Coordinates of C-alpha atoms in Angstrom, one line a residue:
Chain A
M1 CA -37.6 -15.3 0.8
T2 CA -34.8 -15.7 -1.6
F3 CA -32.5 -13.1 -3.2
K4 CA -30.9 -13.1 -6.6
V5 CA -27.1 -12.6 -7.2
P6 CA -25.2 -12.5 -10.4
V7 CA -22.5 -15.2 -11.0
G8 CA -18.9 -14.3 -11.8
V9 CA -16.6 -17.2 -12.8
S10 CA -13.0 -16.8 -11.9
A11 CA -10.5 -18.6 -13.9
R12 CA -7.1 -19.0 -12.7
H13 CA -5.4 -15.7 -12.0
I14 CA -2.7 -14.1 -9.9
H15 CA -2.4 -11.0 -7.7
L16 CA 1.1 -9.7 -7.5
A17 CA 3.1 -7.7 -5.0
Q18 CA 4.7 -4.5 -6.6
E19 CA 8.1 -6.1 -5.6
H20 CA 7.3 -9.2 -7.7
V21 CA 5.9 -7.0 -10.8
E22 CA 9.4 -5.5 -10.9
R23 CA 11.2 -8.8 -10.5
L24 CA 9.0 -10.4 -13.2
F25 CA 8.6 -7.4 -15.7
G26 CA 11.8 -5.4 -14.9
P27 CA 12.7 -2.5 -12.6
G28 CA 10.1 0.3 -12.4
A29 CA 7.4 -1.9 -14.3
E30 CA 3.8 -1.3 -13.4
L31 CA 0.6 -3.2 -14.2
T32 CA -1.4 -1.7 -17.1
V33 CA -5.3 -2.0 -17.3
F34 CA -6.7 -4.5 -19.8
K35 CA -10.3 -4.2 -18.5
P36 CA -12.2 -3.4 -15.3
L37 CA -13.8 -6.3 -13.3
S38 CA -17.0 -6.3 -11.4
Q39 CA -15.5 -5.1 -8.1
P40 CA -14.9 -1.3 -8.2
G41 CA -11.2 -0.4 -8.9
Q42 CA -10.2 -4.0 -9.7
Y43 CA -9.0 -4.9 -13.2
A44 CA -7.5 -7.5 -15.5
A45 CA -4.1 -6.4 -16.5
N46 CA -2.6 -6.7 -19.8
E47 CA 0.3 -8.6 -18.4
T48 CA 0.3 -12.2 -17.8
V49 CA 2.8 -14.8 -16.3
E50 CA 3.6 -18.4 -16.6
V51 CA 3.2 -20.5 -13.4
T52 CA 5.1 -23.8 -12.9
G53 CA 4.6 -26.6 -10.4
P54 CA 6.3 -30.0 -10.0
K55 CA 4.0 -31.7 -12.6
G56 CA 3.0 -29.1 -15.1
S57 CA 2.6 -25.4 -15.9
F58 CA 0.1 -22.8 -17.3
G59 CA 1.2 -20.0 -19.6
K60 CA -0.6 -16.7 -20.0
V61 CA -2.1 -16.7 -16.5
R62 CA -3.9 -13.4 -16.1
I63 CA -2.7 -10.8 -13.5
L64 CA -5.3 -9.0 -11.6
G65 CA -4.6 -5.6 -10.4
P66 CA -4.1 -3.3 -8.5
V67 CA -1.0 -4.7 -6.9
R68 CA -1.3 -6.3 -3.3
K69 CA 0.8 -6.6 -0.3
R70 CA 1.3 -10.2 -1.0
T71 CA 1.4 -12.3 -4.2
Q72 CA -1.4 -14.7 -4.4
L73 CA -2.3 -17.3 -7.2
E74 CA -5.8 -18.7 -7.3
V75 CA -6.3 -22.0 -9.2
S76 CA -9.0 -24.4 -9.4
R77 CA -8.6 -28.1 -7.8
T78 CA -8.3 -29.3 -11.5
D79 CA -5.5 -26.8 -12.1
A80 CA -3.9 -27.9 -8.9
F81 CA -3.7 -31.5 -10.1
T82 CA -2.1 -30.4 -13.4
L83 CA 0.4 -28.3 -11.6
G84 CA 1.1 -31.1 -9.0
I85 CA 0.4 -29.0 -5.9
N86 CA -2.0 -29.2 -3.2
P87 CA -3.2 -25.7 -2.2
P88 CA -5.9 -25.3 0.7
V89 CA -9.3 -23.9 0.1
R90 CA -9.0 -20.4 1.6
E91 CA -10.5 -16.8 1.7
S92 CA -8.4 -14.4 -0.4
G93 CA -5.6 -13.0 1.6
D94 CA -5.5 -16.0 3.9
I95 CA -2.3 -17.5 2.5
A96 CA -0.1 -18.6 5.5
G97 CA 1.0 -22.2 5.0
S98 CA -0.6 -22.4 1.5
A99 CA 1.0 -24.0 -1.4
G100 CA 4.2 -22.7 -3.4
I101 CA 4.8 -22.1 -7.0
T102 CA 7.3 -20.7 -9.5
I103 CA 6.3 -17.7 -11.5
K104 CA 8.1 -16.6 -14.7
G105 CA 7.7 -13.2 -16.4
P106 CA 9.5 -11.7 -19.3
A107 CA 12.3 -10.1 -17.0
G108 CA 12.6 -12.8 -14.6
E109 CA 11.5 -15.8 -12.5
I110 CA 10.5 -16.0 -8.7
A111 CA 9.6 -19.0 -6.4
I112 CA 7.3 -18.3 -3.7
E113 CA 6.9 -20.6 -0.7
E114 CA 3.3 -19.8 -0.1
G115 CA 0.5 -18.0 -1.8
V116 CA -1.3 -20.6 -3.7
I117 CA -4.9 -21.2 -2.9
V118 CA -8.2 -22.5 -4.1
A119 CA -10.4 -19.6 -3.6
A120 CA -13.4 -20.4 -1.2
R121 CA -16.5 -19.5 -3.0
H122 CA -17.9 -16.3 -1.8
I123 CA -20.4 -13.4 -2.4
H124 CA -19.3 -9.7 -2.4
F125 CA -22.2 -7.7 -1.0
H126 CA -22.3 -3.8 -1.1
T127 CA -23.2 -2.9 2.5
S128 CA -26.8 -1.8 1.2
D129 CA -27.3 -5.2 -0.4
A130 CA -26.4 -7.0 2.8
E131 CA -28.9 -4.8 4.8
R132 CA -31.6 -5.3 2.4
M133 CA -31.1 -9.1 2.5
G134 CA -30.4 -9.3 6.2
I135 CA -27.0 -10.8 5.6
A136 CA -23.9 -10.4 7.8
D137 CA -20.2 -10.3 7.0
K138 CA -18.7 -13.8 7.2
Q139 CA -22.1 -15.5 7.2
R140 CA -22.2 -18.9 5.5
L141 CA -25.0 -19.0 2.8
S142 CA -26.5 -21.8 0.7
V143 CA -27.0 -20.8 -2.9
R144 CA -28.9 -22.5 -5.8
L145 CA -27.6 -22.6 -9.3
H146 CA -30.4 -23.6 -11.6
G147 CA -30.3 -25.8 -14.7
E148 CA -29.7 -29.4 -16.0
R149 CA -26.7 -29.6 -13.7
G150 CA -28.4 -27.8 -10.9
V151 CA -26.4 -27.6 -7.5
I152 CA -26.9 -25.9 -4.3
L153 CA -23.6 -24.6 -3.0
E154 CA -23.1 -24.7 0.7
N155 CA -20.6 -22.7 2.9
V156 CA -20.6 -19.7 0.5
I157 CA -19.0 -17.0 2.4
A158 CA -20.6 -13.4 2.7
R159 CA -18.1 -10.7 2.4
V160 CA -19.8 -7.2 3.0
S161 CA -18.2 -3.8 2.3
P162 CA -19.1 -0.3 1.0
E163 CA -16.4 -1.1 -1.6
F164 CA -18.0 -4.1 -3.0
A165 CA -20.5 -4.7 -5.8
L166 CA -23.0 -7.6 -5.6
D167 CA -21.4 -10.6 -7.2
M168 CA -20.9 -14.3 -6.4
H169 CA -17.4 -15.7 -7.2
I170 CA -17.0 -19.3 -8.0
D171 CA -14.2 -21.0 -9.7
T172 CA -14.2 -23.0 -13.0
D173 CA -14.7 -26.4 -11.3
E174 CA -17.8 -25.1 -9.6
A175 CA -19.0 -23.5 -12.7
N176 CA -18.4 -26.3 -14.9
A177 CA -19.9 -28.8 -12.3
A178 CA -23.1 -26.6 -12.3
G179 CA -23.1 -25.7 -16.0
A180 CA -23.0 -22.1 -14.9
K181 CA -21.3 -19.2 -16.6
T182 CA -20.5 -15.4 -15.8
G183 CA -23.9 -13.5 -15.9
D184 CA -26.0 -16.3 -14.7
E185 CA -28.2 -15.7 -11.8
A186 CA -28.0 -17.5 -8.5
E187 CA -30.5 -17.6 -5.7
I188 CA -29.5 -17.3 -2.1
I189 CA -31.9 -19.9 -0.4
G190 CA -30.5 -19.9 3.2
Chain B
M1 CA -34.9 -40.6 6.1
T2 CA -31.8 -40.4 4.2
F3 CA -29.6 -43.0 2.4
K4 CA -25.8 -43.4 2.1
V5 CA -24.2 -44.2 -1.2
P6 CA -20.4 -44.3 -2.0
V7 CA -19.0 -41.8 -4.5
G8 CA -16.9 -42.9 -7.6
V9 CA -15.2 -40.2 -9.5
S10 CA -14.8 -40.7 -13.1
A11 CA -11.9 -39.2 -14.9
R12 CA -12.0 -38.8 -18.6
H13 CA -12.2 -42.2 -20.3
I14 CA -13.4 -43.9 -23.5
H15 CA -15.6 -46.9 -24.3
L16 CA -14.7 -48.5 -27.7
A17 CA -16.6 -50.5 -30.3
Q18 CA -14.6 -53.7 -31.3
E19 CA -14.3 -52.4 -34.8
H20 CA -12.5 -49.3 -33.4
V21 CA -10.3 -51.4 -31.1
E22 CA -9.0 -53.1 -34.1
R23 CA -8.5 -49.9 -36.1
L24 CA -6.6 -48.3 -33.2
F25 CA -4.6 -51.3 -32.0
G26 CA -4.4 -53.6 -35.1
P27 CA -6.5 -56.4 -36.7
G28 CA -7.7 -59.0 -34.2
A29 CA -6.6 -56.8 -31.2
E30 CA -8.6 -57.2 -28.0
L31 CA -8.8 -55.0 -24.8
T32 CA -6.9 -56.6 -21.8
V33 CA -7.9 -56.2 -18.2
F34 CA -5.8 -53.7 -16.1
K35 CA -8.2 -53.7 -13.1
P36 CA -11.9 -54.2 -12.3
L37 CA -14.4 -51.4 -11.8
S38 CA -17.2 -51.0 -9.2
Q39 CA -19.9 -52.1 -11.7
P40 CA -19.7 -56.0 -12.1
G41 CA -18.0 -57.1 -15.3
Q42 CA -16.6 -53.6 -16.1
Y43 CA -12.9 -52.9 -16.2
A44 CA -10.1 -50.5 -16.9
A45 CA -8.1 -51.9 -19.7
N46 CA -4.5 -51.7 -20.1
E47 CA -4.8 -49.9 -23.4
T48 CA -4.9 -46.2 -23.7
V49 CA -5.7 -43.8 -26.6
E50 CA -4.9 -40.1 -27.4
V51 CA -7.8 -37.8 -28.1
T52 CA -7.6 -34.6 -30.2
G53 CA -9.9 -31.8 -30.6
P54 CA -9.6 -28.4 -32.4
K55 CA -7.7 -26.8 -29.5
G56 CA -6.0 -29.5 -27.6
S57 CA -5.6 -33.0 -26.8
F58 CA -5.1 -35.6 -24.1
G59 CA -2.7 -38.5 -24.1
K60 CA -3.2 -41.8 -22.2
V61 CA -7.0 -41.7 -22.0
R62 CA -7.9 -44.9 -20.3
I63 CA -10.2 -47.3 -22.2
L64 CA -12.9 -49.1 -20.1
G65 CA -14.1 -52.5 -21.2
P66 CA -15.7 -54.6 -22.3
V67 CA -16.3 -53.2 -25.7
R68 CA -19.5 -51.6 -26.5
K69 CA -21.7 -51.3 -29.6
R70 CA -20.7 -47.7 -30.1
T71 CA -17.6 -45.7 -29.2
Q72 CA -18.1 -43.1 -26.5
L73 CA -15.7 -40.6 -24.9
E74 CA -16.7 -39.1 -21.5
V75 CA -15.0 -35.9 -20.5
S76 CA -15.5 -33.1 -18.0
R77 CA -16.5 -29.6 -19.1
T78 CA -13.1 -28.4 -18.2
D79 CA -11.6 -31.2 -20.6
A80 CA -14.0 -30.1 -23.2
F81 CA -12.7 -26.6 -23.1
T82 CA -9.2 -27.8 -23.4
L83 CA -10.1 -29.9 -26.4
G84 CA -12.1 -27.1 -27.9
I85 CA -15.3 -29.1 -28.3
N86 CA -18.9 -28.6 -26.8
P87 CA -20.3 -31.9 -25.8
P88 CA -23.8 -32.2 -24.3
V89 CA -24.5 -33.5 -20.9
R90 CA -26.0 -36.9 -21.5
E91 CA -26.6 -40.3 -20.0
S92 CA -24.3 -43.0 -21.2
G93 CA -25.3 -44.4 -24.5
D94 CA -27.3 -41.4 -25.5
I95 CA -24.9 -40.1 -28.2
A96 CA -26.9 -38.9 -31.1
G97 CA -25.9 -35.5 -32.1
S98 CA -23.1 -35.3 -29.5
A99 CA -19.6 -34.0 -30.2
G100 CA -17.0 -35.5 -32.5
I101 CA -13.3 -36.1 -31.8
T102 CA -10.2 -37.7 -33.2
I103 CA -8.9 -40.9 -31.5
K104 CA -5.4 -42.2 -32.1
G105 CA -3.8 -45.6 -31.2
P106 CA -0.6 -47.3 -31.8
A107 CA -1.9 -48.8 -35.0
G108 CA -4.2 -46.1 -36.4
E109 CA -6.3 -43.0 -36.1
I110 CA -10.1 -42.6 -36.4
A111 CA -12.3 -39.5 -36.4
I112 CA -15.8 -39.9 -34.9
E113 CA -18.7 -37.5 -35.9
E114 CA -20.4 -38.2 -32.4
G115 CA -19.8 -40.0 -29.4
V116 CA -18.3 -37.4 -27.0
I117 CA -20.4 -36.5 -24.0
V118 CA -20.2 -35.0 -20.5
A119 CA -21.6 -37.8 -18.5
A120 CA -24.8 -36.8 -16.5
R121 CA -24.3 -37.5 -12.8
H122 CA -26.0 -40.7 -11.8
I123 CA -26.3 -43.4 -9.2
H124 CA -26.1 -47.1 -10.0
F125 CA -28.5 -49.1 -7.8
H126 CA -28.8 -52.9 -7.6
T127 CA -32.5 -53.7 -7.7
S128 CA -32.3 -54.7 -4.1
D129 CA -30.9 -51.2 -3.0
A130 CA -33.6 -49.5 -5.0
E131 CA -36.3 -51.4 -3.4
R132 CA -34.9 -50.9 0.1
M133 CA -34.7 -47.1 -0.6
G134 CA -38.1 -46.8 -2.4
I135 CA -36.3 -45.5 -5.5
A136 CA -37.3 -46.1 -9.2
D137 CA -35.2 -46.2 -12.3
K138 CA -34.9 -42.8 -14.0
Q139 CA -35.9 -40.9 -10.9
R140 CA -34.1 -37.6 -10.3
L141 CA -32.4 -37.3 -6.8
S142 CA -30.9 -34.7 -4.7
V143 CA -27.7 -35.8 -3.1
R144 CA -25.5 -34.1 -0.5
L145 CA -21.7 -34.2 -0.5
H146 CA -20.5 -33.0 2.8
G147 CA -17.4 -30.8 3.8
E148 CA -15.9 -27.5 3.5
R149 CA -17.0 -27.3 -0.1
G150 CA -20.3 -29.1 0.5
V151 CA -22.8 -29.2 -2.3
I152 CA -26.2 -30.6 -3.0
L153 CA -26.1 -32.2 -6.6
E154 CA -29.7 -32.0 -8.1
N155 CA -31.1 -34.0 -11.0
V156 CA -28.8 -37.0 -10.1
I157 CA -30.3 -39.7 -12.3
A158 CA -31.2 -43.2 -10.7
R159 CA -30.3 -46.2 -12.8
V160 CA -31.6 -49.4 -11.4
S161 CA -30.5 -53.0 -12.5
P162 CA -29.8 -56.4 -10.9
E163 CA -26.6 -55.9 -12.8
F164 CA -25.5 -52.8 -10.9
A165 CA -23.6 -52.2 -7.6
L166 CA -24.5 -49.3 -5.6
D167 CA -22.3 -46.4 -6.6
M168 CA -22.6 -42.6 -7.4
H169 CA -20.8 -41.5 -10.5
I170 CA -19.6 -37.9 -10.7
D171 CA -17.0 -36.4 -13.0
T172 CA -13.8 -34.6 -12.0
D173 CA -15.4 -31.1 -12.1
E174 CA -18.2 -32.2 -9.8
A175 CA -15.8 -33.9 -7.4
N176 CA -13.3 -30.9 -7.4
A177 CA -16.1 -28.5 -6.9
A178 CA -17.3 -30.4 -3.9
G179 CA -13.9 -31.4 -2.6
A180 CA -14.9 -35.1 -3.0
K181 CA -13.1 -38.2 -4.0
T182 CA -13.7 -41.8 -4.7
G183 CA -14.7 -43.6 -1.6
D184 CA -16.4 -40.7 0.0
E185 CA -20.0 -41.2 1.2
A186 CA -22.9 -39.2 -0.2
E187 CA -26.5 -38.8 1.2
I188 CA -29.5 -39.2 -0.9
I189 CA -31.7 -36.3 0.7
G190 CA -34.6 -36.3 -1.7

């Protein structure tokens, strides 16, 4: 039996610690909501930053809120080559020993020693979805994306929580390799 | 039974018609060899061009020789977004109705109406490899790339010729999505 999940494509984005929001946007600054994301309580902020590595930079990198304990920049491998950095493939939050970057906002600039990752592809399951599908937190799944550039993604990490909504998150390299876009339907095949 | 094939990652590159070599590099100009490629007789030229679309451009795009009947630019989907164009996924040489682009060399600039494609992933088989593996020209194959970002690529097109050397060609989106690089080993699984 297979199960369908919606696809969400993550472009490069950043999560900021409140301390860094203030260093980049000024004392007392807070993120403001541009639009809600698929995961409950998460949002794209109106604020953006510029990130710069040894070989290149990207302007207008979207900040996702709310603020987190630690700042984390998520880029594709293609982006990493442009920046000239070599971030590891990691689950969100697992940033020890990851790559560094310089971040610039309208009120200041910071350099972080670690926090840059290529996000490991994953599926958010609400607890009820996981129960229905017989899937456990941290389980590795194989997921088919259909089409002319069809692929089966292996090692897709299941993340289960009552705070999640069903959604598979892949980055732009994965989406482009598969010819997939946000809203497409993927199929868990194993 | 499975068969192993070496992986070759194709970055964006261009093939030029002789007429266009002369318009870009001057009357009588010819491509010069920088280094040979995996396919017999094919080479990376010393010459590069700049390509420009409605939204962006890339400098130093490598020309691959020898010259062809028709000019063809091969980009990744990620590159296509940067350029602001929407090329189809096609086999090399199949450029009717594909995307256009502006190409600039040291001696001139040309605009082509069609010729830009995202190359369909494919495997070059020498006739003897294809016979050994029981694979026919144009057959669609499933190929596994191993690793942390393991994927199975479907619809990989077999191209069989006594002039080919065994090599699977994927673009940078596909390579980055899979964490693969030139020289890796892929496995034909079906």
